[in-house]
């Protein structure tokens, strides 16, 4: 054995030293982390830095290059985080629930609004709209597209600045349909028939969202569900608002079953690409853009992107209509003001600036989308210089059928809708029959609504 | 004599102080060492214990109240109502079955493959490069691993289905059928964690004496007999420990499942921790989510206590 410390003693002492160093390092990091809570990298906000959560949709991405302009004009630093839609809803909810200024402004849609308002996580914006130092001179609520401004309303107050108008359309390959002698389908049954004629192994007929989630498959599924007369709550009309008072589930009608079966048929008959039962919009749009599907029913926000990718081969039509009517979907995405933000004034300035007509048009051009929410933006020559008239024409045709209750405006819909999205996913993947899946969803929703009134 | 030897100068060492016994110095040295090591390790141990126990206690407290952020109502002590609701919840039952599956099946496969790889490499002289390659999956973050396997298993994109078809094997829709989706998550989980068992068991094998093996071969024992009668008994404690640690790893499947299948198709790959995540972060029913996790902790404690007792029993034997 050597003089001095033995190997065993060295290992013992070394282990203790390493452990102490690890603890010390952890402690130092934790203290440093707390101390740097106001820095941009940690996501906190104080001292003029605004934290904004933006969705990774064309609008969120189109606005990103313009942020330095806002910073230069106002001197307010912006920590602008672009997150996928699946992640942002959870991350924003956690940050809002904390109520400690982790986030100042967050993206959200009409489906988040009832939930977040009920939970007390966001602030109404009405009190700030008359302050020109915050919203700019000449600001007027009458410039918003009426449907978009109305979509921000809940319990008599307005809760957000509209950022993006969303609805769904049919996008199709003119060349494939015309070579099959198929006219662009206008109804759900026409669509099914068209798929039968154009479907090939190399280029499936259609791609539709299958991934579980209210913002995933339900966004598209509801076109077919409501179109066949399906409803979620007793006393609700298809695509209409939930009745007042205590709600009860009604996902067990014959029309509900037909709606679910019809959506499942596109997958069951092999009209969709292999594996698409788990796809969300990144995969469905990539498949159509890459020439791997002849048709796509999805967000109008992707129309200009498709034109870029496919040129004259792509054309557009209204979403398919069912026996109960046309329910193309309507969402107004908006900026929400986090309750407890220490940067309220800066947040209002950001929201007003980013949704001003000029910035909307520039962001739309950057992000290649047409869903602006201001009338002056929609009618401006700058906007018309890149917004395709055929796409605008579809939007105009669908306008009378845009209803904010595509996602039923009630706090429980986030959960009830998720039960339905599980059922949809089970049916399209062949895991369960439509009857069995719907029965489970109805049972789950009924149980949930026993303890949740609305 | 013993005392004079104990007080003798150690070869090449310093002479001991007169009147001091070696045993006394050793005893005081050991106490001193223990104090130093204890002082260094105690803060870390206290912090970790505080976080673990505080989190558990907080979860238990939440589970006996009615905290639901979307149905705000006065805070109420509901006793075991959440637990009763869980046992009546069909999704809880199916999620629990999946949790038990993930705590058993992939763990057995991980340890088995880890053992096979360790046995294969224990005698290799220059196996460092191979060992390094085997260890790579363990260092891939679960989210990356999930995305990687999702890509591979997506038809027409990842190539796995094409490879299977070329070999004349069936190419299932991995992520869109319940059976294949469960298999897909199992494969990804095993790939990620078997290196942990491998490195643990390899270290154990390298510490095993060669003499019993040489004696067995001289006696004409077959390799299988040697494995069954010598290797396995000698590896009882390391194997039990490897199982225990892999069971703990099995609790961290959420990132993998989130990225690979999102719990689908339907809820076919939604074990209890994922269901708790949905309840807490999607439905905002925090008390119910806490209830589900407390039940999961209780379930994991059963095999853990058994394994620890087994390890101690073998070690003391």
XYZ file of C-alpha atoms in Angstrom:
771
model
C 0.000 0.000 0.000
C 1.288 3.459 -0.766
C 2.254 5.983 1.754
C -0.399 8.535 2.455
C -3.879 8.158 1.052
C -4.930 4.667 -0.029
C -6.903 4.065 -3.224
C -9.996 3.263 -1.203
C -9.632 6.448 0.804
C -9.073 8.410 -2.399
C -12.233 6.968 -3.948
C -14.229 7.683 -0.840
C -12.917 11.185 -0.577
C -13.216 11.732 -4.297
C -16.810 10.625 -4.293
C -17.608 12.976 -1.488
C -15.779 15.799 -3.195
C -17.543 15.192 -6.490
C -20.916 15.031 -4.772
C -20.194 18.260 -2.959
C -19.108 19.865 -6.197
C -22.263 18.650 -7.904
C -24.401 20.045 -5.132
C -22.500 23.271 -5.147
C -22.808 23.496 -8.901
C -26.524 22.790 -8.719
C -26.987 25.406 -6.035
C -25.028 27.987 -7.964
C -26.984 27.257 -11.148
C -30.272 27.501 -9.306
C -29.345 30.820 -7.760
C -28.049 32.093 -11.089
C -31.250 30.914 -12.754
C -33.388 32.786 -10.257
C -31.247 35.851 -10.646
C -31.481 35.794 -14.401
C -35.262 35.372 -14.385
C -35.621 38.666 -16.156
C -33.344 37.744 -19.026
C -34.703 36.882 -22.408
C -33.260 33.402 -22.419
C -35.151 32.280 -19.335
C -38.440 33.652 -20.617
C -39.169 35.998 -17.739
C -40.154 39.577 -18.266
C -39.171 42.685 -16.447
C -37.477 45.951 -17.105
C -38.831 46.489 -20.633
C -38.459 42.987 -22.069
C -41.692 41.535 -23.315
C -42.149 37.762 -23.600
C -44.455 36.701 -26.400
C -45.495 33.144 -27.278
C -46.375 32.909 -30.959
C -47.736 29.939 -32.869
C -45.559 28.437 -35.592
C -48.242 29.126 -38.184
C -47.740 31.420 -41.190
C -48.831 34.443 -39.149
C -46.489 33.794 -36.223
C -43.608 33.138 -38.567
C -44.493 36.001 -40.896
C -44.416 38.500 -38.027
C -41.064 37.326 -36.682
C -38.803 39.265 -39.119
C -40.683 42.481 -38.247
C -40.004 42.350 -34.510
C -36.766 44.417 -34.712
C -38.840 47.201 -36.242
C -41.082 47.292 -33.171
C -38.073 47.219 -30.885
C -36.511 50.157 -32.742
C -39.715 52.200 -32.692
C -40.557 51.657 -29.049
C -37.318 50.700 -27.320
C -39.100 47.642 -25.938
C -37.142 44.412 -26.236
C -39.223 41.430 -27.300
C -38.472 37.815 -26.438
C -40.509 36.349 -29.299
C -40.825 32.571 -29.016
C -42.317 30.641 -31.911
C -43.768 27.294 -30.789
C -45.633 24.489 -32.507
C -49.375 24.548 -31.966
C -49.320 21.298 -30.036
C -46.748 22.694 -27.617
C -47.872 26.285 -27.331
C -51.291 25.458 -25.902
C -49.726 23.533 -23.037
C -46.808 25.874 -22.475
C -49.028 28.948 -22.557
C -51.498 27.343 -20.149
C -48.753 26.571 -17.646
C -47.280 30.072 -17.923
C -50.672 31.748 -17.639
C -51.660 29.571 -14.691
C -48.491 30.625 -12.895
C -49.610 34.250 -13.235
C -46.135 35.491 -12.398
C -45.227 37.296 -15.570
C -43.477 34.347 -17.232
C -45.346 35.367 -20.351
C -46.845 38.748 -21.180
C -48.626 38.072 -24.461
C -49.619 34.712 -25.855
C -51.210 33.322 -28.974
C -54.549 31.618 -28.533
C -57.706 30.879 -30.450
C -61.427 30.842 -29.905
C -61.195 27.399 -28.305
C -58.779 28.640 -25.639
C -60.782 31.769 -24.909
C -63.634 30.274 -22.789
C -61.166 28.180 -20.819
C -58.638 30.881 -20.122
C -61.282 33.473 -19.266
C -63.057 31.059 -16.916
C -59.772 30.150 -15.240
C -59.006 33.857 -14.772
C -55.698 33.712 -16.601
C -56.170 36.567 -19.075
C -57.309 40.171 -18.927
C -59.938 41.900 -21.029
C -58.566 44.609 -23.276
C -61.544 46.988 -23.516
C -60.134 49.457 -20.998
C -57.011 50.041 -23.063
C -58.576 50.611 -26.470
C -59.280 54.291 -25.901
C -55.715 55.155 -24.966
C -53.889 56.382 -28.097
C -50.560 56.200 -26.281
C -51.031 52.432 -26.189
C -53.026 51.538 -29.318
C -51.876 54.379 -31.563
C -53.710 57.353 -32.983
C -56.587 56.576 -35.253
C -57.206 53.134 -33.775
C -60.797 52.065 -34.256
C -62.502 48.778 -33.472
C -64.712 49.293 -36.530
C -61.720 48.447 -38.743
C -61.702 44.851 -37.552
C -63.510 42.322 -39.710
C -66.806 42.060 -37.781
C -66.675 38.275 -37.444
C -63.116 38.471 -36.098
C -63.886 41.194 -33.575
C -66.973 39.347 -32.419
C -64.898 36.207 -31.978
C -62.833 37.935 -29.289
C -65.936 38.507 -27.187
C -66.857 36.434 -24.152
C -69.144 37.307 -21.281
C -69.641 40.801 -22.682
C -65.949 41.763 -22.904
C -63.220 41.554 -25.515
C -60.244 39.382 -24.696
C -57.766 39.666 -27.520
C -56.377 41.428 -30.580
C -57.277 39.297 -33.652
C -54.189 38.150 -35.514
C -55.367 35.578 -38.040
C -58.618 34.585 -39.640
C -58.811 30.873 -40.215
C -61.178 28.774 -42.207
C -60.891 25.606 -44.259
C -61.072 25.136 -47.981
C -60.598 22.359 -50.476
C -57.288 22.487 -52.339
C -56.945 20.182 -55.320
C -54.718 19.269 -58.210
C -56.426 20.540 -61.347
C -54.326 18.275 -63.538
C -55.153 15.070 -61.664
C -58.864 15.764 -61.408
C -59.222 16.817 -65.029
C -57.340 13.790 -66.336
C -59.737 11.608 -64.314
C -62.674 13.562 -65.691
C -63.735 14.674 -62.228
C -65.237 18.072 -61.470
C -64.182 19.762 -58.227
C -66.482 18.230 -55.578
C -68.833 20.523 -53.700
C -70.509 18.085 -51.321
C -69.194 15.450 -48.962
C -70.690 12.626 -51.011
C -69.206 14.170 -54.198
C -65.854 14.255 -52.450
C -66.066 10.561 -51.575
C -67.011 9.740 -55.163
C -64.193 11.901 -56.536
C -61.701 10.105 -54.282
C -62.812 6.755 -55.695
C -62.018 7.965 -59.208
C -58.691 9.696 -58.661
C -57.146 7.459 -56.007
C -53.935 5.663 -56.991
C -51.304 3.904 -54.916
C -48.625 6.434 -55.786
C -50.837 9.506 -55.324
C -53.669 8.891 -52.871
C -56.830 10.874 -53.440
C -56.909 13.056 -50.367
C -55.119 13.899 -47.185
C -57.034 14.805 -44.024
C -55.881 15.428 -40.477
C -55.969 12.373 -38.248
C -53.897 13.288 -35.182
C -55.711 13.486 -31.890
C -56.493 16.981 -30.673
C -59.198 19.618 -30.817
C -56.844 21.758 -32.921
C -55.747 18.760 -34.940
C -58.322 16.341 -36.350
C -61.410 18.053 -34.887
C -60.674 21.246 -36.833
C -61.225 19.341 -40.088
C -63.518 16.595 -38.790
C -66.186 19.100 -37.723
C -66.722 20.086 -41.382
C -67.987 16.548 -42.006
C -69.549 16.062 -38.569
C -71.653 19.198 -38.593
C -72.276 18.725 -42.308
C -74.027 15.440 -41.555
C -76.000 17.080 -38.728
C -73.786 16.060 -35.817
C -73.799 17.934 -32.509
C -71.942 17.845 -29.206
C -74.488 19.122 -26.680
C -78.215 18.604 -26.204
C -80.106 21.513 -27.652
C -77.252 22.578 -29.914
C -77.737 22.970 -33.634
C -74.957 21.623 -35.902
C -72.118 24.110 -35.790
C -74.112 26.347 -33.497
C -73.656 27.694 -30.010
C -74.147 25.631 -26.890
C -77.480 26.250 -25.172
C -77.450 28.234 -21.960
C -77.721 26.519 -18.612
C -76.295 23.188 -17.589
C -74.972 21.237 -20.578
C -75.328 17.551 -21.297
C -73.608 15.487 -23.953
C -75.427 14.485 -27.134
C -72.816 12.571 -29.102
C -75.040 9.548 -29.596
C -77.475 10.579 -32.316
C -77.803 8.903 -35.685
C -76.413 12.022 -37.380
C -73.396 11.971 -35.057
C -72.699 8.367 -36.047
C -73.042 9.159 -39.746
C -70.623 12.068 -39.446
C -68.008 9.917 -37.755
C -68.505 7.040 -40.183
C -68.179 9.286 -43.230
C -64.878 10.747 -42.036
C -63.630 7.247 -41.288
C -64.528 6.080 -44.805
C -61.848 8.210 -46.437
C -59.242 6.346 -44.388
C -60.896 2.954 -44.397
C -61.147 2.861 -48.197
C -57.451 3.726 -48.554
C -58.027 7.148 -50.096
C -55.494 8.737 -47.733
C -51.705 8.263 -47.580
C -50.386 5.368 -45.489
C -49.823 6.375 -41.899
C -51.873 9.561 -42.188
C -54.176 8.567 -39.335
C -51.557 10.153 -37.060
C -50.917 13.240 -39.194
C -51.465 16.841 -38.287
C -51.241 19.840 -40.607
C -47.443 19.807 -41.055
C -47.683 16.320 -42.540
C -50.900 16.811 -44.518
C -49.720 20.057 -46.106
C -46.273 18.601 -46.808
C -47.863 15.597 -48.507
C -50.066 17.739 -50.741
C -47.260 20.178 -51.483
C -44.968 17.301 -52.338
C -47.439 15.865 -54.820
C -48.349 12.939 -52.572
C -52.084 13.612 -52.535
C -54.565 14.860 -55.097
C -56.711 16.850 -52.678
C -56.397 18.460 -49.288
C -59.031 19.908 -46.971
C -57.258 22.288 -44.649
C -56.615 25.838 -43.583
C -56.854 28.685 -46.073
C -53.675 29.965 -44.402
C -51.712 27.444 -46.482
C -53.175 28.417 -49.850
C -50.426 30.784 -50.969
C -47.799 28.282 -49.868
C -49.410 25.691 -52.137
C -49.364 28.104 -55.052
C -45.669 28.653 -54.467
C -45.030 24.917 -54.436
C -47.422 23.714 -57.142
C -47.970 26.764 -59.324
C -50.856 26.458 -61.763
C -51.508 22.833 -60.863
C -53.356 23.801 -57.689
C -56.848 25.231 -57.505
C -59.234 25.984 -54.685
C -62.861 25.428 -53.830
C -65.128 25.766 -50.834
C -64.998 23.101 -48.165
C -67.411 20.262 -48.899
C -71.020 20.794 -47.896
C -73.169 18.191 -46.182
C -76.903 17.609 -46.021
C -77.077 19.885 -42.958
C -75.148 22.678 -44.633
C -71.669 24.116 -45.092
C -69.500 24.338 -41.982
C -66.060 25.317 -43.243
C -64.786 26.245 -39.811
C -63.922 29.585 -38.373
C -61.261 30.495 -35.922
C -59.916 33.877 -35.062
C -56.534 33.523 -33.532
C -55.606 36.366 -31.256
C -53.102 37.788 -28.826
C -54.140 37.362 -25.201
C -52.946 39.609 -22.396
C -51.636 37.543 -19.494
C -53.039 38.399 -16.113
C -50.324 39.502 -13.740
C -47.995 40.747 -16.443
C -45.667 43.447 -15.146
C -45.415 44.857 -18.689
C -49.026 45.670 -19.432
C -48.454 48.873 -21.374
C -45.691 47.332 -23.456
C -47.889 44.313 -24.109
C -50.795 46.441 -25.357
C -48.437 48.429 -27.572
C -47.068 45.209 -29.063
C -50.495 43.721 -29.683
C -51.796 46.914 -31.273
C -48.682 47.367 -33.418
C -48.554 43.749 -34.635
C -52.206 43.832 -35.694
C -52.098 47.269 -37.314
C -53.037 47.228 -41.018
C -49.550 47.864 -42.394
C -47.870 45.269 -40.184
C -50.597 42.714 -40.906
C -50.089 43.112 -44.637
C -46.311 42.809 -44.356
C -46.572 39.770 -42.065
C -49.068 38.183 -44.450
C -46.654 38.734 -47.318
C -43.769 37.261 -45.317
C -45.783 34.290 -44.105
C -47.681 33.831 -47.381
C -51.188 33.827 -45.946
C -54.351 35.816 -46.569
C -56.172 35.608 -43.228
C -55.716 39.260 -42.218
C -58.224 40.551 -39.692
C -58.447 44.255 -40.548
C -60.761 45.536 -43.238
C -58.286 48.202 -44.304
C -55.595 45.522 -44.649
C -57.902 43.235 -46.635
C -58.828 45.995 -49.094
C -55.380 47.560 -49.439
C -53.563 47.491 -52.761
C -50.451 46.190 -51.007
C -52.388 43.155 -49.854
C -54.054 42.578 -53.210
C -50.659 42.644 -54.897
C -49.857 39.205 -53.502
C -53.185 37.751 -52.326
C -54.595 35.625 -55.074
C -58.079 36.721 -56.151
C -59.253 33.113 -56.535
C -58.384 32.391 -52.906
C -60.025 35.616 -51.739
C -63.092 34.660 -53.743
C -63.393 31.357 -51.857
C -63.097 33.200 -48.556
C -65.784 35.573 -49.664
C -68.098 32.686 -50.675
C -67.615 30.954 -47.320
C -68.088 34.151 -45.287
C -71.817 33.726 -44.625
C -71.156 30.267 -43.142
C -68.318 31.245 -40.831
C -69.391 30.521 -37.248
C -67.157 30.840 -34.240
C -68.878 27.789 -32.751
C -66.923 25.463 -35.013
C -65.155 25.052 -31.679
C -68.158 25.332 -29.399
C -67.685 28.388 -27.257
C -67.894 26.816 -23.844
C -65.105 25.870 -21.398
C -65.952 22.171 -21.456
C -65.422 21.845 -25.217
C -61.668 21.477 -24.786
C -62.353 18.201 -22.976
C -65.527 17.069 -24.759
C -63.891 17.822 -28.096
C -60.842 15.806 -27.074
C -63.038 12.796 -26.308
C -64.434 13.089 -29.810
C -60.951 13.466 -31.274
C -59.936 10.209 -29.594
C -62.976 8.559 -31.158
C -62.050 9.968 -34.579
C -58.509 8.717 -34.246
C -59.699 5.248 -33.208
C -62.082 5.010 -36.150
C -59.655 6.183 -38.820
C -56.911 3.911 -37.528
C -59.269 0.945 -37.432
C -58.828 0.526 -33.693
C -62.544 0.731 -33.006
C -65.814 0.846 -34.907
C -67.578 4.182 -35.207
C -70.425 2.975 -32.979
C -68.158 1.759 -30.218
C -65.853 4.785 -30.350
C -68.756 7.206 -30.315
C -70.390 5.365 -27.431
C -67.186 5.686 -25.394
C -66.870 9.384 -26.230
C -70.487 9.998 -25.247
C -70.021 8.155 -21.960
C -66.845 10.085 -21.147
C -68.434 13.427 -22.062
C -71.578 12.690 -20.079
C -69.507 11.805 -17.021
C -67.389 14.939 -17.389
C -70.387 17.226 -17.717
C -71.844 15.878 -14.461
C -69.135 17.811 -12.623
C -68.563 20.603 -15.139
C -71.592 22.682 -15.878
C -70.462 24.436 -19.060
C 3.435 -8.869 20.558
C 0.390 -7.687 18.662
C 0.622 -4.313 20.310
C 4.318 -3.987 19.578
C 3.632 -4.902 15.980
C 0.824 -2.430 15.848
C 3.113 0.253 17.082
C 5.974 -0.722 14.792
C 7.086 1.465 11.979
C 5.284 0.595 8.758
C 7.712 -0.405 5.981
C 8.721 2.776 4.200
C 6.398 4.801 6.410
C 6.648 7.290 9.197
C 7.201 5.958 12.680
C 4.082 6.115 14.799
C 3.999 8.454 17.741
C 4.988 6.689 20.905
C 2.089 5.621 23.090
C -0.424 5.655 20.254
C -1.887 2.373 19.020
C -2.573 1.814 15.366
C -6.072 0.662 16.144
C -6.855 3.892 18.030
C -5.512 6.048 15.205
C -7.417 4.047 12.646
C -10.628 4.383 14.637
C -10.302 8.146 15.027
C -9.299 8.449 11.351
C -12.403 6.565 10.269
C -14.631 8.752 12.392
C -12.980 11.815 10.928
C -13.436 10.517 7.395
C -17.091 9.747 8.093
C -17.656 13.257 9.392
C -16.026 14.824 6.342
C -17.910 12.659 3.845
C -21.151 13.129 5.723
C -20.688 16.877 5.741
C -20.003 16.888 2.018
C -22.899 14.619 1.088
C -25.556 15.740 3.562
C -26.580 18.993 1.840
C -27.072 17.189 -1.464
C -28.987 14.412 0.257
C -31.158 16.904 2.128
C -32.035 18.840 -1.008
C -32.895 15.722 -2.993
C -34.904 14.268 -0.126
C -36.730 17.548 0.353
C -37.677 17.761 -3.319
C -38.745 14.127 -3.542
C -40.666 14.009 -0.288
C -42.088 17.505 -0.584
C -43.326 16.775 -4.091
C -44.896 13.517 -2.963
C -46.594 15.139 0.013
C -47.850 17.991 -2.147
C -49.263 15.462 -4.599
C -51.039 13.592 -1.807
C -52.534 16.833 -0.518
C -53.741 17.821 -3.993
C -55.321 14.409 -4.503
C -57.690 14.877 -1.555
C -58.990 18.240 -2.735
C -60.995 19.367 -5.762
C -58.582 21.578 -7.700
C -59.898 21.955 -11.241
C -58.858 25.165 -12.997
C -61.694 25.064 -15.531
C -64.412 24.450 -12.980
C -63.338 26.824 -10.246
C -65.282 26.169 -7.081
C -64.543 26.648 -3.397
C -61.666 24.485 -2.270
C -63.092 21.384 -0.711
C -61.580 18.439 1.101
C -63.013 15.511 -0.839
C -61.241 12.694 1.030
C -60.927 9.674 -1.270
C -63.433 10.846 -3.883
C -60.729 11.271 -6.560
C -59.398 7.776 -5.884
C -62.892 6.299 -6.120
C -63.453 8.221 -9.372
C -60.220 6.781 -10.735
C -61.240 3.218 -9.974
C -64.551 3.821 -11.752
C -62.839 5.470 -14.755
C -62.478 3.034 -17.714
C -59.566 5.058 -19.093
C -57.754 4.705 -15.761
C -58.077 0.927 -15.995
C -56.728 0.754 -19.555
C -53.922 3.203 -18.714
C -53.011 1.179 -15.651
C -52.749 -1.989 -17.750
C -50.412 -0.167 -20.097
C -48.306 1.104 -17.220
C -47.929 -2.427 -15.880
C -46.999 -3.568 -19.391
C -44.282 -0.904 -19.688
C -42.976 -1.712 -16.215
C -42.591 -5.378 -17.078
C -42.189 -6.281 -20.744
C -39.657 -3.709 -22.026
C -37.739 -3.991 -18.738
C -37.309 -7.743 -19.141
C -36.213 -7.285 -22.765
C -33.793 -4.465 -21.854
C -32.097 -6.522 -19.146
C -32.015 -9.646 -21.328
C -30.421 -7.829 -24.272
C -28.074 -5.981 -21.907
C -26.976 -9.273 -20.397
C -26.455 -10.926 -23.779
C -24.380 -7.991 -24.994
C -22.371 -7.926 -21.764
C -21.678 -11.675 -21.988
C -20.620 -11.306 -25.607
C -18.234 -8.447 -24.921
C -16.792 -9.380 -21.543
C -13.923 -11.324 -23.033
C -13.125 -8.949 -25.873
C -9.876 -7.175 -25.361
C -10.475 -4.256 -27.731
C -14.186 -3.800 -27.287
C -14.125 -0.118 -26.265
C -15.297 1.098 -29.648
C -18.149 -1.417 -29.713
C -19.101 -0.504 -26.151
C -19.164 3.171 -27.076
C -21.507 2.496 -29.986
C -23.785 0.424 -27.788
C -23.978 3.239 -25.259
C -25.014 5.921 -27.765
C -28.824 5.443 -27.452
C -28.625 6.079 -23.723
C -27.322 9.582 -24.337
C -29.918 10.535 -26.926
C -32.603 12.715 -25.310
C -35.982 10.916 -25.226
C -37.615 13.591 -27.398
C -34.948 13.136 -30.071
C -35.294 9.398 -29.783
C -39.064 9.631 -30.213
C -38.796 11.825 -33.288
C -36.105 9.590 -34.733
C -38.219 6.442 -34.381
C -41.340 8.245 -35.578
C -39.479 9.217 -38.716
C -38.163 5.706 -39.302
C -41.570 4.152 -38.809
C -43.563 6.571 -40.969
C -44.474 4.767 -44.182
C -42.865 6.085 -47.373
C -40.658 8.341 -45.334
C -38.525 6.410 -42.891
C -37.646 3.373 -44.914
C -38.328 0.728 -42.282
C -41.447 -0.495 -44.049
C -39.567 -0.595 -47.369
C -36.822 -2.659 -45.770
C -39.332 -5.080 -44.287
C -41.125 -5.411 -47.606
C -37.845 -6.070 -49.397
C -37.130 -8.863 -46.936
C -40.564 -10.298 -47.588
C -41.817 -9.391 -44.144
C -45.127 -7.675 -43.378
C -44.895 -3.906 -43.034
C -47.435 -2.809 -40.441
C -48.707 0.754 -40.102
C -46.508 1.182 -37.062
C -48.006 4.272 -35.521
C -51.606 4.026 -36.656
C -52.619 0.553 -35.483
C -52.821 -0.152 -31.768
C -50.751 -3.380 -31.697
C -47.937 -2.102 -33.926
C -47.955 1.281 -32.124
C -47.395 -0.441 -28.793
C -44.649 -2.541 -30.376
C -43.112 0.616 -31.852
C -42.935 2.346 -28.481
C -41.552 -0.838 -26.900
C -38.823 -1.052 -29.552
C -37.870 2.590 -29.067
C -37.871 2.188 -25.282
C -35.730 -0.953 -25.367
C -33.304 0.676 -27.832
C -32.918 3.656 -25.543
C -32.443 1.880 -22.236
C -30.866 -1.524 -22.826
C -27.375 0.119 -22.846
C -27.972 1.035 -19.206
C -28.397 -2.621 -18.258
C -25.489 -3.550 -20.534
C -22.942 -1.241 -18.927
C -24.105 -2.199 -15.443
C -23.905 -5.936 -16.099
C -20.640 -5.691 -18.014
C -19.027 -4.013 -15.021
C -20.418 -6.770 -12.799
C -19.119 -9.497 -15.114
C -15.666 -7.988 -15.206
C -15.558 -8.185 -11.424
C -16.365 -11.889 -11.359
C -13.517 -14.270 -10.585
C -12.381 -16.636 -13.378
C -11.655 -19.542 -11.099
C -15.151 -21.066 -10.950
C -15.294 -20.954 -14.752
C -11.938 -22.646 -15.174
C -12.916 -25.293 -12.669
C -16.228 -25.882 -14.428
C -14.590 -26.241 -17.833
C -12.055 -28.671 -16.405
C -15.003 -30.677 -15.110
C -16.508 -30.680 -18.617
C -19.472 -28.370 -18.043
C -21.169 -26.974 -21.166
C -21.400 -23.254 -21.738
C -25.114 -23.325 -20.948
C -24.452 -25.138 -17.675
C -21.745 -22.630 -16.815
C -24.147 -19.775 -17.576
C -26.967 -21.299 -15.544
C -24.993 -22.615 -12.594
C -22.207 -20.077 -12.261
C -22.837 -16.839 -14.130
C -26.462 -16.292 -13.167
C -26.001 -17.001 -9.457
C -22.974 -14.739 -9.359
C -24.966 -12.005 -11.044
C -27.999 -12.189 -8.783
C -27.433 -8.868 -7.099
C -26.356 -6.950 -10.224
C -29.309 -8.395 -12.160
C -31.776 -7.455 -9.447
C -30.273 -3.978 -9.311
C -30.408 -3.671 -13.095
C -34.094 -4.650 -13.052
C -34.781 -2.122 -10.338
C -33.063 0.702 -12.167
C -34.763 -0.162 -15.458
C -38.141 -0.124 -13.679
C -37.333 3.410 -12.559
C -36.382 4.332 -16.149
C -39.723 2.940 -17.300
C -41.401 5.822 -15.473
C -39.842 8.336 -17.876
C -41.633 7.284 -21.044
C -43.748 10.409 -21.405
C -41.412 12.348 -23.745
C -40.996 9.294 -25.969
C -44.719 8.626 -26.222
C -45.549 12.324 -26.629
C -43.342 12.617 -29.694
C -43.932 9.172 -31.206
C -47.641 8.533 -30.874
C -49.225 11.212 -28.695
C -50.769 8.368 -26.727
C -52.512 7.054 -29.847
C -53.934 5.630 -31.901
C -56.889 6.544 -29.734
C -55.445 5.854 -26.297
C -53.626 2.664 -27.240
C -50.252 3.897 -25.997
C -51.434 6.071 -23.137
C -50.064 4.692 -19.854
C -51.016 6.173 -16.511
C -48.366 8.888 -16.423
C -49.428 10.106 -19.871
C -53.083 10.045 -18.846
C -52.159 12.082 -15.770
C -50.338 14.536 -18.050
C -53.480 14.927 -20.184
C -55.658 15.381 -17.118
C -53.310 17.956 -15.614
C -52.002 19.925 -18.576
C -54.809 19.576 -21.080
C -57.950 19.234 -18.987
C -56.508 21.234 -16.047
C -58.019 18.799 -13.557
C -55.031 19.031 -11.231
C -56.379 17.044 -8.299
C -57.321 14.121 -10.489
C -53.937 14.218 -12.210
C -52.218 14.143 -8.799
C -54.422 11.207 -7.785
C -53.372 9.200 -10.826
C -49.707 9.853 -10.146
C -49.976 8.883 -6.485
C -51.509 5.589 -7.578
C -48.655 5.095 -10.060
C -46.035 5.757 -7.384
C -47.737 3.237 -5.117
C -47.713 0.652 -7.917
C -44.030 1.163 -8.664
C -43.149 0.922 -4.979
C -44.333 -2.709 -4.854
C -41.726 -4.227 -7.230
C -39.132 -1.767 -5.980
C -39.510 -2.822 -2.346
C -39.492 -6.463 -3.408
C -36.329 -6.039 -5.458
C -34.527 -4.069 -2.759
C -35.458 -6.716 -0.182
C -34.233 -9.419 -2.543
C -30.962 -7.607 -3.116
C -30.430 -7.189 0.595
C -31.363 -10.791 1.236
C -28.873 -12.084 -1.292
C -26.185 -9.704 -0.108
C -26.612 -10.808 3.495
C -26.706 -14.506 2.634
